């Protein structure tokens, strides 16, 4: 009987205490939606998307030798200015490497090396040396062009600000290019392939980008982006002779949204660019066009405006407010990682549900 | 299904056999030529033997006791000849009544038609042979006006007059050059200044007309010269155009030896006469039978351009000015 009384008294006092305490909370607290800390830095950063990735490109290099003469012998391939004063005698001087670093050649003999007074040759009848490969032709009359297509690997990083459906930003891309031999558009005159002095080069570009997201479908969105910027092709291109223009790139960005913060980007795009190469000691310029097709694949992410919950035992799925165990600050945190949608519906996101297992993904009724 | 495979199996070898029989047009042509020649020989009752090269040989005049140059090593031959297209018109004749015999060197691929070079080794001095040369060893598909049609088989009758060696040629050259010096009064310093003709140790004749400076040229130096080149009969074969010069690297073997040897005696601004025996010039050059084909052959890159201007064993005279 005594135990009962003690117990009864204890419970009552507990109840009074709790009511008292409750009453105290009710009296002291203001609106629970206020005094929640959200980092202002994160809020600003969240407005910017960071895109990065790689891809594959194909570049088509072509140039026209308009207004020039083309000279070829066993050792040389040169472009010659037709106003070259040596041409009237059996000599000429031209520029080699008119792709990246033009250099004047030595004065070359352009006459017949089997004529008097040159040395005789042994076994003269039907000697293969006689049908030698020296030729000098007017590139205009032949319409001579050299071109080649080779691949490249881009690495890009860009940051843009999203406002409604528009995006504006800046970016940087490093492209690892390979170069093959240039083939002439005509082989009639036994013109050799032109071999550039290097097989690969690295170019870098800075650009500004503007885009518009014009269509959304389920978790996908489509945006058109335009990039405009300057490009630097590296040390192997002699800056002294090259006027590098701006480049322009237009592309279609296809994004798959994994969550509010993470997207996968697949972006086919087309690049327009060209540069002018000035020949040394000559007024002539060769225009090199090298448009490119790129397919870029990468990720786009936004820094989330609120962090994950710092409490390890906190398995709450939705965005919620907690008190930080260390600092004591009341803050809003999210319950899902970066790659999952926040605030999922009941049963939508649980990784252990049958419907979320890979083998069941196509079944209407996976149970 | 099995039956289909069976039939395919039977038919495949049939197709493959036909694949192997790809027509070779050149083989066809030489077979054709051979047949034509054999028909001609039969029709005319000739005593012909076929050489391994494909040329048919018909002896006309034999001289078993004559020297056989292919054995004695005197490979510079002097011949007379009569050239025809087989069973057709005469193309060219060089006979005793038309002048001296023509020289050629055998065995160094310096003779057109190539067929002649292959078989002339069988001839002794004093013999006359008739060679019937198929087109592929003659002029191939080259045709010349109406005289020589495409793919012509040639009928060449050759008489071997003399066989010499390099030493004999040199002796001939030296005597011809000496006659030239005498005939042109080159040692008469009143009419032909400045120095008389000297024979340099390398074998080139040098006459200083006007001296230049004291520069001694070194190998590899780029020099500009003006020159007039002529034969011993004063016929000019080449010269630099007015106000233009010929540029080359001295002493590197770019030009004929005789020219470099003569120019080594000159200072800048000098003017000199250089007489070069054939061995230090174009030596055997190319003997082209018939002679008028030279331009055509050079255009087709069959013979070098110098062979058009200069025939075998001709000494040359260069008047050279070495520019500053």
Short mmCIF file of N, CA and C in Angstrom, two decimals, chain B residues 198-279:
data_model
loop_
_atom_site.label_atom_id
_atom_site.label_comp_id
_atom_site.label_asym_id
_atom_site.label_seq_id
_atom_site.Cartn_x
_atom_site.Cartn_y
_atom_site.Cartn_z
N UNK B 198 98.05 26.86 -120.46
CA UNK B 198 98.84 25.91 -119.67
C UNK B 198 98.01 24.64 -119.45
N UNK B 199 98.74 23.53 -119.29
CA UNK B 199 98.05 22.27 -119.00
C UNK B 199 98.16 22.02 -117.51
N UNK B 200 97.04 22.06 -116.81
CA UNK B 200 97.05 21.84 -115.37
C UNK B 200 97.32 20.37 -115.07
N UNK B 201 97.90 20.09 -113.90
CA UNK B 201 98.24 18.71 -113.59
C UNK B 201 97.05 17.74 -113.63
N UNK B 202 95.85 18.25 -113.39
CA UNK B 202 94.69 17.36 -113.42
C UNK B 202 94.26 17.02 -114.84
N UNK B 203 94.83 17.71 -115.83
CA UNK B 203 94.54 17.36 -117.22
C UNK B 203 93.66 18.35 -117.95
N UNK B 204 93.46 19.53 -117.36
CA UNK B 204 92.60 20.55 -117.98
C UNK B 204 93.48 21.67 -118.54
N UNK B 205 93.13 22.19 -119.72
CA UNK B 205 93.86 23.30 -120.32
C UNK B 205 93.27 24.62 -119.83
N UNK B 206 94.16 25.52 -119.42
CA UNK B 206 93.68 26.76 -118.82
C UNK B 206 94.39 27.95 -119.44
N UNK B 207 93.60 28.94 -119.89
CA UNK B 207 94.21 30.16 -120.41
C UNK B 207 93.58 31.35 -119.71
N UNK B 208 94.42 32.12 -119.03
CA UNK B 208 93.95 33.30 -118.33
C UNK B 208 93.74 34.44 -119.32
N UNK B 209 92.55 34.98 -119.40
CA UNK B 209 92.28 36.10 -120.30
C UNK B 209 92.42 37.42 -119.56
N UNK B 210 91.78 37.54 -118.41
CA UNK B 210 92.06 38.70 -117.56
C UNK B 210 91.99 38.26 -116.11
N UNK B 211 92.99 38.72 -115.34
CA UNK B 211 93.09 38.22 -113.96
C UNK B 211 92.04 38.84 -113.06
N UNK B 212 91.74 38.14 -112.03
CA UNK B 212 90.83 38.68 -111.02
C UNK B 212 91.63 39.08 -109.81
N UNK B 213 90.99 38.96 -108.66
CA UNK B 213 91.72 39.34 -107.44
C UNK B 213 92.46 38.11 -106.89
N UNK B 214 92.95 38.24 -105.67
CA UNK B 214 93.79 37.17 -105.13
C UNK B 214 93.03 36.07 -104.40
N UNK B 215 91.71 36.15 -104.42
CA UNK B 215 90.93 35.15 -103.67
C UNK B 215 91.20 33.75 -104.20
N UNK B 216 91.43 32.84 -103.24
CA UNK B 216 91.54 31.43 -103.65
C UNK B 216 90.25 30.75 -103.19
N UNK B 217 89.53 30.15 -104.09
CA UNK B 217 88.22 29.59 -103.74
C UNK B 217 88.36 28.33 -102.90
N UNK B 218 87.44 28.19 -101.93
CA UNK B 218 87.44 26.97 -101.12
C UNK B 218 86.19 26.14 -101.42
N UNK B 219 86.32 24.85 -101.19
CA UNK B 219 85.19 23.95 -101.47
C UNK B 219 83.95 24.35 -100.69
N UNK B 220 82.82 24.33 -101.34
CA UNK B 220 81.57 24.64 -100.66
C UNK B 220 81.15 26.09 -100.83
N UNK B 221 82.07 26.91 -101.36
CA UNK B 221 81.70 28.33 -101.57
C UNK B 221 80.67 28.43 -102.68
N UNK B 222 79.67 29.28 -102.48
CA UNK B 222 78.69 29.51 -103.53
C UNK B 222 79.23 30.57 -104.47
N UNK B 223 79.33 30.25 -105.76
CA UNK B 223 79.88 31.23 -106.71
C UNK B 223 78.92 31.43 -107.88
N UNK B 224 79.08 32.60 -108.50
CA UNK B 224 78.29 32.93 -109.70
C UNK B 224 79.23 33.04 -110.87
N UNK B 225 78.90 32.35 -111.94
CA UNK B 225 79.73 32.45 -113.13
C UNK B 225 78.87 32.77 -114.34
N UNK B 226 79.52 33.46 -115.31
CA UNK B 226 78.92 33.56 -116.64
C UNK B 226 79.79 32.72 -117.54
N UNK B 227 79.18 31.99 -118.42
CA UNK B 227 80.00 31.13 -119.29
C UNK B 227 79.41 31.04 -120.68
N UNK B 228 80.31 30.73 -121.62
CA UNK B 228 79.88 30.36 -122.97
C UNK B 228 80.54 29.02 -123.24
N UNK B 229 79.75 27.99 -123.55
CA UNK B 229 80.30 26.67 -123.77
C UNK B 229 80.25 26.32 -125.24
N UNK B 230 81.36 25.85 -125.78
CA UNK B 230 81.37 25.47 -127.20
C UNK B 230 82.24 24.24 -127.41
N UNK B 231 82.10 23.67 -128.58
CA UNK B 231 82.93 22.51 -128.94
C UNK B 231 84.21 23.01 -129.62
N UNK B 232 85.06 22.06 -129.99
CA UNK B 232 86.32 22.43 -130.64
C UNK B 232 86.10 23.02 -132.03
N UNK B 233 84.91 22.80 -132.59
CA UNK B 233 84.64 23.42 -133.89
C UNK B 233 83.97 24.78 -133.74
N UNK B 234 84.02 25.34 -132.53
CA UNK B 234 83.47 26.66 -132.20
C UNK B 234 81.95 26.73 -132.21
N UNK B 235 81.28 25.59 -132.30
CA UNK B 235 79.81 25.61 -132.24
C UNK B 235 79.42 25.71 -130.76
N UNK B 236 78.59 26.71 -130.42
CA UNK B 236 78.18 26.91 -129.03
C UNK B 236 77.07 25.94 -128.67
N UNK B 237 77.22 25.28 -127.54
CA UNK B 237 76.15 24.40 -127.10
C UNK B 237 75.34 24.96 -125.93
N UNK B 238 75.94 25.92 -125.20
CA UNK B 238 75.19 26.50 -124.07
C UNK B 238 75.88 27.77 -123.62
N UNK B 239 75.11 28.71 -123.09
CA UNK B 239 75.71 29.89 -122.47
C UNK B 239 74.71 30.49 -121.49
N UNK B 240 75.24 31.26 -120.55
CA UNK B 240 74.34 31.96 -119.63
C UNK B 240 73.71 33.13 -120.37
N UNK B 241 72.47 33.45 -119.98
CA UNK B 241 71.77 34.55 -120.63
C UNK B 241 72.40 35.88 -120.19
N UNK B 242 72.27 36.93 -121.02
CA UNK B 242 72.86 38.22 -120.63
C UNK B 242 72.27 38.69 -119.31
N UNK B 243 73.10 39.30 -118.46
CA UNK B 243 72.68 39.80 -117.15
C UNK B 243 72.25 38.71 -116.18
N UNK B 244 72.46 37.48 -116.55
CA UNK B 244 72.16 36.41 -115.60
C UNK B 244 73.39 35.58 -115.38
N UNK B 245 73.47 34.96 -114.22
CA UNK B 245 74.64 34.14 -113.96
C UNK B 245 74.19 32.77 -113.48
N UNK B 246 75.14 31.86 -113.49
CA UNK B 246 74.88 30.50 -113.03
C UNK B 246 75.50 30.35 -111.65
N UNK B 247 74.69 29.96 -110.70
CA UNK B 247 75.15 29.85 -109.32
C UNK B 247 75.29 28.39 -108.92
N UNK B 248 76.42 28.05 -108.29
CA UNK B 248 76.56 26.69 -107.78
C UNK B 248 77.59 26.67 -106.67
N UNK B 249 77.70 25.52 -106.00
CA UNK B 249 78.68 25.39 -104.91
C UNK B 249 79.98 24.82 -105.46
N UNK B 250 81.01 25.66 -105.44
CA UNK B 250 82.29 25.26 -105.99
C UNK B 250 82.88 24.06 -105.25
N UNK B 251 83.49 23.16 -106.03
CA UNK B 251 84.28 22.09 -105.41
C UNK B 251 83.48 20.98 -104.75
N UNK B 252 82.17 20.89 -105.00
CA UNK B 252 81.37 19.85 -104.36
C UNK B 252 80.88 18.80 -105.32
N UNK B 253 81.39 18.83 -106.57
CA UNK B 253 80.99 17.81 -107.54
C UNK B 253 79.66 18.09 -108.19
N UNK B 254 79.15 19.32 -108.02
CA UNK B 254 77.89 19.64 -108.67
C UNK B 254 78.04 19.76 -110.18
N UNK B 255 79.17 20.33 -110.62
CA UNK B 255 79.38 20.52 -112.06
C UNK B 255 80.46 19.54 -112.53
N UNK B 256 80.66 19.54 -113.86
CA UNK B 256 81.66 18.62 -114.41
C UNK B 256 83.04 18.95 -113.83
N UNK B 257 83.83 17.89 -113.63
CA UNK B 257 85.13 18.04 -112.95
C UNK B 257 86.00 19.09 -113.61
N UNK B 258 86.03 19.07 -114.94
CA UNK B 258 86.93 19.98 -115.64
C UNK B 258 86.64 21.43 -115.32
N UNK B 259 85.39 21.76 -115.13
CA UNK B 259 85.03 23.15 -114.86
C UNK B 259 85.52 23.59 -113.48
N UNK B 260 85.32 22.76 -112.49
CA UNK B 260 85.80 23.07 -111.14
C UNK B 260 87.32 23.19 -111.13
N UNK B 261 87.98 22.30 -111.87
CA UNK B 261 89.45 22.34 -111.90
C UNK B 261 89.92 23.66 -112.50
N UNK B 262 89.29 24.06 -113.61
CA UNK B 262 89.69 25.32 -114.24
C UNK B 262 89.39 26.52 -113.36
N UNK B 263 88.20 26.53 -112.75
CA UNK B 263 87.80 27.69 -111.93
C UNK B 263 88.67 27.82 -110.69
N UNK B 264 89.25 26.70 -110.23
CA UNK B 264 90.10 26.79 -109.05
C UNK B 264 91.31 27.68 -109.29
N UNK B 265 91.64 27.91 -110.56
CA UNK B 265 92.78 28.78 -110.88
C UNK B 265 92.39 30.25 -110.91
N UNK B 266 91.10 30.52 -110.77
CA UNK B 266 90.62 31.89 -110.99
C UNK B 266 90.33 32.61 -109.68
N UNK B 267 90.58 33.93 -109.71
CA UNK B 267 90.16 34.77 -108.59
C UNK B 267 88.86 35.45 -108.96
N UNK B 268 88.27 36.15 -108.01
CA UNK B 268 87.00 36.80 -108.30
C UNK B 268 87.19 37.88 -109.35
N UNK B 269 86.28 37.93 -110.31
CA UNK B 269 86.37 38.91 -111.39
C UNK B 269 87.23 38.45 -112.56
N UNK B 270 87.79 37.26 -112.48
CA UNK B 270 88.66 36.79 -113.56
C UNK B 270 87.86 36.29 -114.75
N UNK B 271 88.53 36.30 -115.90
CA UNK B 271 87.94 35.77 -117.12
C UNK B 271 88.94 34.80 -117.73
N UNK B 272 88.51 33.60 -118.02
CA UNK B 272 89.48 32.61 -118.52
C UNK B 272 88.84 31.66 -119.49
N UNK B 273 89.71 30.96 -120.23
CA UNK B 273 89.26 29.94 -121.17
C UNK B 273 89.67 28.58 -120.60
N UNK B 274 88.72 27.68 -120.49
CA UNK B 274 89.00 26.36 -119.93
C UNK B 274 88.67 25.32 -120.99
N UNK B 275 89.68 24.53 -121.38
CA UNK B 275 89.45 23.50 -122.40
C UNK B 275 89.51 22.14 -121.70
N UNK B 276 88.44 21.40 -121.82
CA UNK B 276 88.29 20.19 -121.00
C UNK B 276 88.23 18.94 -121.90
N UNK B 277 89.15 18.00 -121.70
CA UNK B 277 89.05 16.72 -122.44
C UNK B 277 87.77 15.99 -122.01
N UNK B 278 87.27 15.13 -122.87
CA UNK B 278 85.94 14.55 -122.65
C UNK B 278 85.83 13.78 -121.34
N UNK B 279 86.92 13.14 -120.88
CA UNK B 279 86.85 12.35 -119.64
C UNK B 279 86.50 13.19 -118.43
#
